[in-house]
mmCIF file of C-alpha atoms in Angstrom:
data_model
loop_
_atom_site.group_PDB
_atom_site.id
_atom_site.type_symbol
_atom_site.label_atom_id
_atom_site.label_comp_id
_atom_site.label_asym_id
_atom_site.label_seq_id
_atom_site.Cartn_x
_atom_site.Cartn_y
_atom_site.Cartn_z
ATOM 1 C CA MET A 1 0.000 0.000 0.000
ATOM 2 C CA THR A 2 1.514 3.286 -1.063
ATOM 3 C CA ARG A 3 1.931 6.285 1.226
ATOM 4 C CA ASP A 4 -0.503 8.337 -0.863
ATOM 5 C CA ARG A 5 -3.157 5.669 -0.550
ATOM 6 C CA ILE A 6 -2.728 5.544 3.227
ATOM 7 C CA THR A 7 -2.860 9.352 3.387
ATOM 8 C CA TRP A 8 -6.143 9.398 1.469
ATOM 9 C CA ILE A 9 -7.703 6.696 3.632
ATOM 10 C CA VAL A 10 -6.640 8.481 6.842
ATOM 11 C CA LEU A 11 -7.942 11.846 5.578
ATOM 12 C CA GLN A 12 -11.268 10.344 4.564
ATOM 13 C CA THR A 13 -11.595 8.479 7.864
ATOM 14 C CA LEU A 14 -11.097 11.814 9.648
ATOM 15 C CA ALA A 15 -13.758 13.366 7.393
ATOM 16 C CA VAL A 16 -16.194 10.590 8.399
ATOM 17 C CA ALA A 17 -15.380 11.184 12.077
ATOM 18 C CA ALA A 18 -15.920 14.946 11.644
ATOM 19 C CA GLY A 19 -19.293 14.329 9.990
ATOM 20 C CA VAL A 20 -20.433 11.960 12.729
ATOM 21 C CA TRP A 21 -19.261 14.375 15.413
ATOM 22 C CA PHE A 22 -21.106 17.288 13.764
ATOM 23 C CA ALA A 23 -24.316 15.243 13.439
ATOM 24 C CA ILE A 24 -24.229 14.265 17.129
ATOM 25 C CA TRP A 25 -23.617 17.906 18.066
ATOM 26 C CA LEU A 26 -26.442 19.141 15.805
ATOM 27 C CA TYR A 27 -28.826 16.482 17.076
ATOM 28 C CA GLY A 28 -28.044 17.446 20.680
ATOM 29 C CA LYS A 29 -28.589 21.101 19.848
ATOM 30 C CA VAL A 30 -31.905 20.688 17.996
ATOM 31 C CA ALA A 31 -33.536 17.616 19.528
ATOM 32 C CA GLY A 32 -31.608 17.096 22.749
ATOM 33 C CA MET B 1 -1.881 7.463 -14.080
ATOM 34 C CA THR B 2 -0.724 7.255 -10.500
ATOM 35 C CA THR B 3 -2.728 9.658 -8.414
ATOM 36 C CA ASP B 4 -1.504 11.105 -5.172
ATOM 37 C CA THR B 5 -2.332 14.004 -2.901
ATOM 38 C CA THR B 6 0.011 16.322 -4.808
ATOM 39 C CA THR B 7 -1.613 15.762 -8.203
ATOM 40 C CA VAL B 8 -5.238 16.138 -7.059
ATOM 41 C CA PRO B 9 -6.227 19.819 -7.084
ATOM 42 C CA LEU B 10 -6.995 21.289 -3.670
ATOM 43 C CA LYS B 11 -10.518 22.135 -4.767
ATOM 44 C CA ARG B 12 -11.182 18.469 -5.562
ATOM 45 C CA VAL B 13 -9.688 17.392 -2.212
ATOM 46 C CA VAL B 14 -12.130 19.739 -0.456
ATOM 47 C CA TRP B 15 -15.044 18.310 -2.467
ATOM 48 C CA VAL B 16 -14.052 14.722 -1.625
ATOM 49 C CA LEU B 17 -13.561 15.295 2.098
ATOM 50 C CA GLY B 18 -16.446 17.758 2.506
ATOM 51 C CA SER B 19 -19.031 15.623 0.726
ATOM 52 C CA LEU B 20 -17.930 12.533 2.660
ATOM 53 C CA ALA B 21 -18.282 14.403 5.954
ATOM 54 C CA VAL B 22 -21.778 15.597 4.999
ATOM 55 C CA THR B 23 -22.779 12.071 3.902
ATOM 56 C CA SER B 24 -21.599 10.665 7.236
ATOM 57 C CA ALA B 25 -23.496 13.391 9.069
ATOM 58 C CA GLY B 26 -26.666 12.513 7.108
ATOM 59 C CA ILE B 27 -26.431 8.808 7.962
ATOM 60 C CA THR B 28 -25.735 9.639 11.617
ATOM 61 C CA LEU B 29 -28.749 11.989 11.837
ATOM 62 C CA LEU B 30 -30.961 9.286 10.359
ATOM 63 C CA PHE B 31 -29.538 6.738 12.819
ATOM 64 C CA LEU B 32 -30.119 9.016 15.840
ATOM 65 C CA GLY B 33 -33.557 10.145 14.655
ATOM 66 C CA MET B 34 -34.657 6.554 14.141
ATOM 67 C CA ARG B 35 -33.659 5.711 17.714
ATOM 68 C CA ALA B 36 -35.643 8.686 19.049
ATOM 69 C CA VAL B 37 -38.761 7.542 17.153
ATOM 70 C CA MET B 38 -38.286 3.932 18.273
ATOM 71 C CA ASP B 39 -38.018 5.136 21.861
ATOM 72 C CA ILE B 40 -41.656 6.241 21.674
ATOM 73 C CA GLY B 41 -42.919 3.086 19.993
ATOM 74 C CA GLY B 42 -41.613 3.206 16.440
ATOM 75 C CA PHE B 43 -43.892 5.802 14.873
ATOM 76 C CA CYS B 44 -45.039 9.351 15.404
ATOM 77 C CA ALA B 45 -47.217 11.995 13.751
ATOM 78 C CA GLU B 46 -47.593 15.745 13.691
ATOM 79 C CA GLY B 47 -50.440 18.138 12.841
ATOM 80 C CA GLY B 48 -53.843 17.156 11.438
ATOM 81 C CA PRO B 49 -57.339 17.549 12.930
ATOM 82 C CA PHE B 50 -57.088 14.660 15.405
ATOM 83 C CA VAL B 51 -55.422 14.362 18.767
ATOM 84 C CA ILE B 52 -51.963 12.983 18.160
ATOM 85 C CA ALA B 53 -51.311 9.938 20.318
ATOM 86 C CA HIS B 54 -47.622 9.797 19.418
ATOM 87 C CA PRO B 55 -46.276 13.297 18.846
ATOM 88 C CA CYS B 56 -42.843 13.334 17.274
ATOM 89 C CA PRO B 57 -39.833 14.195 19.420
ATOM 90 C CA GLU B 58 -38.977 17.864 18.977
ATOM 91 C CA GLY B 59 -36.876 18.599 15.908
ATOM 92 C CA VAL B 60 -36.477 14.935 14.965
ATOM 93 C CA PRO B 61 -38.616 14.878 11.756
ATOM 94 C CA LEU B 62 -36.709 17.848 10.355
ATOM 95 C CA LEU B 63 -33.341 16.292 11.205
ATOM 96 C CA MET B 64 -34.304 12.916 9.739
ATOM 97 C CA ILE B 65 -35.744 14.248 6.494
ATOM 98 C CA GLY B 66 -32.893 16.738 6.175
ATOM 99 C CA GLY B 67 -30.399 13.970 6.904
ATOM 100 C CA ILE B 68 -31.867 11.719 4.209
ATOM 101 C CA TRP B 69 -31.919 14.320 1.439
ATOM 102 C CA ILE B 70 -28.687 16.137 2.224
ATOM 103 C CA GLY B 71 -26.937 12.802 2.831
ATOM 104 C CA LEU B 72 -28.204 11.395 -0.470
ATOM 105 C CA ILE B 73 -27.094 14.401 -2.506
ATOM 106 C CA ALA B 74 -23.734 14.464 -0.706
ATOM 107 C CA ALA B 75 -23.260 10.743 -1.392
ATOM 108 C CA PHE B 76 -23.635 11.306 -5.143
ATOM 109 C CA VAL B 77 -21.262 14.271 -4.989
ATOM 110 C CA TYR B 78 -18.760 12.168 -3.031
ATOM 111 C CA ALA B 79 -18.943 9.296 -5.534
ATOM 112 C CA TRP B 80 -18.360 11.710 -8.412
ATOM 113 C CA ALA B 81 -15.534 13.578 -6.657
ATOM 114 C CA SER B 82 -13.626 10.562 -5.325
ATOM 115 C CA ILE B 83 -13.976 8.182 -8.274
ATOM 116 C CA GLY B 84 -13.340 11.007 -10.732
ATOM 117 C CA ALA B 85 -10.151 11.998 -8.934
ATOM 118 C CA GLY B 86 -8.945 8.380 -8.955
ATOM 119 C CA VAL B 87 -8.382 8.316 -5.189
ATOM 120 C CA PRO B 88 -9.293 5.423 -2.840
ATOM 121 C CA THR B 89 -13.049 5.689 -2.412
ATOM 122 C CA PHE B 90 -15.411 4.751 0.405
ATOM 123 C CA THR B 91 -18.390 4.947 -1.973
ATOM 124 C CA GLY B 92 -19.061 1.218 -1.807
ATOM 125 C CA LEU B 93 -19.172 1.385 1.987
ATOM 126 C CA LEU B 94 -22.002 3.922 2.122
ATOM 127 C CA TRP B 95 -24.778 1.440 1.345
ATOM 128 C CA PRO B 96 -23.620 -1.112 3.979
ATOM 129 C CA ALA B 97 -23.053 1.728 6.473
ATOM 130 C CA LEU B 98 -26.614 2.963 6.029
ATOM 131 C CA PHE B 99 -28.378 -0.390 6.135
ATOM 132 C CA MET B 100 -26.242 -2.068 8.768
ATOM 133 C CA SER B 101 -26.444 0.897 11.167
ATOM 134 C CA LEU B 102 -30.230 1.132 10.825
ATOM 135 C CA GLY B 103 -30.411 -2.664 11.069
ATOM 136 C CA TRP B 104 -28.475 -2.423 14.316
ATOM 137 C CA ASN B 105 -31.177 -0.108 15.705
ATOM 138 C CA PHE B 106 -33.885 -2.609 14.759
ATOM 139 C CA LEU B 107 -31.999 -5.536 16.320
ATOM 140 C CA GLN B 108 -31.120 -3.686 19.514
ATOM 141 C CA TYR B 109 -34.694 -2.450 20.052
ATOM 142 C CA ALA B 110 -36.085 -5.875 19.106
ATOM 143 C CA PHE B 111 -34.164 -7.596 21.890
ATOM 144 C CA ASP B 112 -34.394 -4.713 24.361
ATOM 145 C CA PRO B 113 -37.608 -2.763 23.614
ATOM 146 C CA PRO B 114 -38.156 0.524 25.493
ATOM 147 C CA GLY B 115 -41.266 -0.752 27.294
ATOM 148 C CA GLY B 116 -39.606 -3.994 28.374
ATOM 149 C CA GLY B 117 -41.060 -7.422 27.634
ATOM 150 C CA GLY B 118 -39.886 -10.084 25.222
ATOM 151 C CA VAL B 119 -38.466 -10.021 21.738
ATOM 152 C CA VAL B 120 -40.344 -7.737 19.331
ATOM 153 C CA TYR B 121 -40.541 -9.713 16.085
ATOM 154 C CA GLY B 122 -41.861 -6.693 14.189
ATOM 155 C CA TRP B 123 -38.426 -5.156 14.669
ATOM 156 C CA LEU B 124 -36.366 -8.339 14.610
ATOM 157 C CA ILE B 125 -37.333 -9.245 11.032
ATOM 158 C CA PRO B 126 -36.541 -5.839 9.484
ATOM 159 C CA GLY B 127 -33.334 -5.868 11.536
ATOM 160 C CA ILE B 128 -32.217 -9.152 9.987
ATOM 161 C CA LEU B 129 -33.290 -7.972 6.515
ATOM 162 C CA PHE B 130 -31.386 -4.701 6.863
ATOM 163 C CA GLU B 131 -28.227 -6.485 8.056
ATOM 164 C CA LEU B 132 -28.429 -8.837 5.070
ATOM 165 C CA MET B 133 -29.078 -5.958 2.661
ATOM 166 C CA GLY B 134 -25.974 -4.210 3.936
ATOM 167 C CA GLY B 135 -23.836 -7.233 4.781
ATOM 168 C CA ILE B 136 -24.109 -9.211 1.537
ATOM 169 C CA PRO B 137 -22.945 -6.345 -0.728
ATOM 170 C CA LEU B 138 -20.180 -5.594 1.793
ATOM 171 C CA TRP B 139 -18.982 -9.214 1.694
ATOM 172 C CA VAL B 140 -19.090 -9.327 -2.106
ATOM 173 C CA MET B 141 -17.181 -6.050 -2.281
ATOM 174 C CA ILE B 142 -14.451 -7.247 0.094
ATOM 175 C CA LYS B 143 -14.068 -10.418 -1.970
ATOM 176 C CA THR B 144 -13.783 -8.567 -5.284
ATOM 177 C CA VAL B 145 -12.473 -4.995 -5.259
ATOM 178 C CA GLY B 146 -11.592 -4.530 -1.572
ATOM 179 C CA LEU B 147 -12.863 -2.010 0.964
ATOM 180 C CA THR B 148 -11.412 1.104 -0.649
ATOM 181 C CA PRO B 149 -11.071 0.477 -4.385
ATOM 182 C CA GLN B 150 -9.205 3.024 -6.438
ATOM 183 C CA ARG B 151 -9.938 3.754 -10.063
ATOM 184 C CA GLY B 152 -6.976 2.785 -12.202
ATOM 185 C CA ALA B 153 -5.169 0.720 -9.601
ATOM 186 C CA ARG B 154 -7.100 -1.793 -7.550
ATOM 187 C CA VAL B 155 -10.055 -2.075 -9.894
ATOM 188 C CA ARG B 156 -7.831 -2.488 -12.930
ATOM 189 C CA SER B 157 -5.873 -5.276 -11.238
ATOM 190 C CA VAL B 158 -9.145 -7.133 -10.713
ATOM 191 C CA LEU B 159 -10.141 -6.644 -14.328
ATOM 192 C CA ALA B 160 -6.646 -7.314 -15.694
ATOM 193 C CA PRO B 161 -6.323 -10.221 -18.124
ATOM 194 C CA PRO B 162 -4.952 -13.425 -16.536
ATOM 195 C CA GLY B 163 -1.701 -13.093 -18.498
ATOM 196 C CA THR B 164 -0.769 -9.997 -16.531
ATOM 197 C CA LYS B 165 -0.222 -11.991 -13.366
ATOM 198 C CA ALA B 166 1.958 -14.508 -15.212
ATOM 199 C CA VAL B 167 4.093 -11.680 -16.564
ATOM 200 C CA ALA B 168 4.374 -10.219 -13.069
ATOM 201 C CA THR B 169 5.425 -13.611 -11.675
ATOM 202 C CA ALA B 170 8.055 -13.978 -14.402
ATOM 203 C CA MET B 171 9.233 -10.466 -13.686
ATOM 204 C CA ARG B 172 9.606 -11.295 -9.989
ATOM 205 C CA ALA B 173 11.666 -14.349 -10.918
ATOM 206 C CA VAL B 174 13.951 -12.167 -13.028
ATOM 207 C CA ILE B 175 14.304 -9.658 -10.204
ATOM 208 C CA GLY B 176 14.910 -12.373 -7.626
ATOM 209 C CA SER B 177 17.701 -14.138 -9.503
ATOM 210 C CA SER B 178 20.720 -12.095 -10.537
ATOM 211 C CA THR B 179 22.219 -14.961 -12.543
ATOM 212 C CA SER B 180 19.053 -15.959 -14.328
ATOM 213 C CA ALA B 181 19.066 -16.631 -18.043
ATOM 214 C CA ALA B 182 16.664 -13.783 -18.514
ATOM 215 C CA SER B 183 19.195 -11.306 -17.200
ATOM 216 C CA ARG B 184 21.821 -12.604 -19.648
ATOM 217 C CA ALA B 185 19.435 -12.605 -22.582
ATOM 218 C CA PRO B 186 19.660 -9.784 -25.122
ATOM 219 C CA LYS B 187 17.723 -6.739 -23.884
ATOM 220 C CA PRO B 188 14.432 -6.076 -25.682
ATOM 221 C CA ASP B 189 13.370 -2.599 -26.584
ATOM 222 C CA MET B 190 13.987 -0.636 -23.415
ATOM 223 C CA VAL B 191 11.151 1.839 -23.833
ATOM 224 C CA SER B 192 8.502 -0.859 -24.222
ATOM 225 C CA GLU B 193 9.981 -2.740 -21.265
ATOM 226 C CA LEU B 194 9.799 0.397 -19.128
ATOM 227 C CA GLU B 195 6.209 0.957 -20.218
ATOM 228 C CA ARG B 196 5.323 -2.607 -19.374
ATOM 229 C CA LEU B 197 6.914 -2.259 -15.940
ATOM 230 C CA ASP B 198 4.993 0.957 -15.360
ATOM 231 C CA THR B 199 1.723 -0.749 -16.310
ATOM 232 C CA LEU B 200 2.393 -3.636 -13.952
ATOM 233 C CA HIS B 201 3.316 -1.219 -11.187
ATOM 234 C CA ARG B 202 0.182 0.870 -11.651
ATOM 235 C CA SER B 203 -2.027 -2.201 -11.755
ATOM 236 C CA GLY B 204 -0.655 -3.255 -8.386
ATOM 237 C CA SER B 205 0.983 -6.453 -9.673
ATOM 238 C CA LEU B 206 4.406 -5.081 -8.769
ATOM 239 C CA SER B 207 5.108 -3.346 -5.451
ATOM 240 C CA ASP B 208 6.991 -0.046 -5.297
ATOM 241 C CA ALA B 209 10.199 -1.814 -4.258
ATOM 242 C CA GLU B 210 9.923 -4.455 -7.001
ATOM 243 C CA TYR B 211 9.203 -1.801 -9.593
ATOM 244 C CA GLU B 212 12.212 0.311 -8.581
ATOM 245 C CA LYS B 213 14.477 -2.736 -8.530
ATOM 246 C CA ALA B 214 13.331 -3.900 -11.964
ATOM 247 C CA LYS B 215 13.685 -0.420 -13.404
ATOM 248 C CA ARG B 216 17.230 -0.051 -12.039
ATOM 249 C CA ARG B 217 18.153 -3.439 -13.483
ATOM 250 C CA LEU B 218 16.724 -2.477 -16.865
ATOM 251 C CA LEU B 219 18.539 0.840 -16.954
ATOM 252 C CA ALA B 220 21.846 -0.617 -15.711
#
């Protein structure tokens, strides 16, 4: 696995985590 | 073409990461909203001339509907941005993520319903169906293109003609043995050999180290 491939997978995993975190925050704000 | 973070324009990187984050947020909102509705029995209603027996939890309908639509649009944008850029894509994971996470809600509430009591079969069956709908495509994907296929590399190696692997094996044998007959044989056209090596490298049949070694040997 090349370094670029690993970099992309790590970056996209962080993007998923950011999205999940934002959704939990938004849900808590609106419906919590 | 080998794609890396330096050759993908910054704007495209932002599209890929941004749309993936929004897609994940959409799936998460749907997941959380579904749990809130299941907490009050699995359905709710708002408005209308009658007295509502199951009013919806505050804000939940908006978040769920918004999550579905924004998540769906973002998923298409993400597929376009990531596959188009030739970077490793999570696109194939979105369907299993959606169905298996919602299936988890069904299964958990089926075995441990909010009001107590035994197993709720009305939730157990959709739970199993959702897990199968997400799990079977996930299994097939892992077996064929892998979790994060990449246009031009992983996918092409799957679709490559069988001969490619034989050539790669022969190439490894040449690299592995410094006194092999192949190394003493007259050198074929160097440019076409270099192109062939590059193709094998990009298809994933040769690792970076093997490719460099073979190229050095060819140029020596």
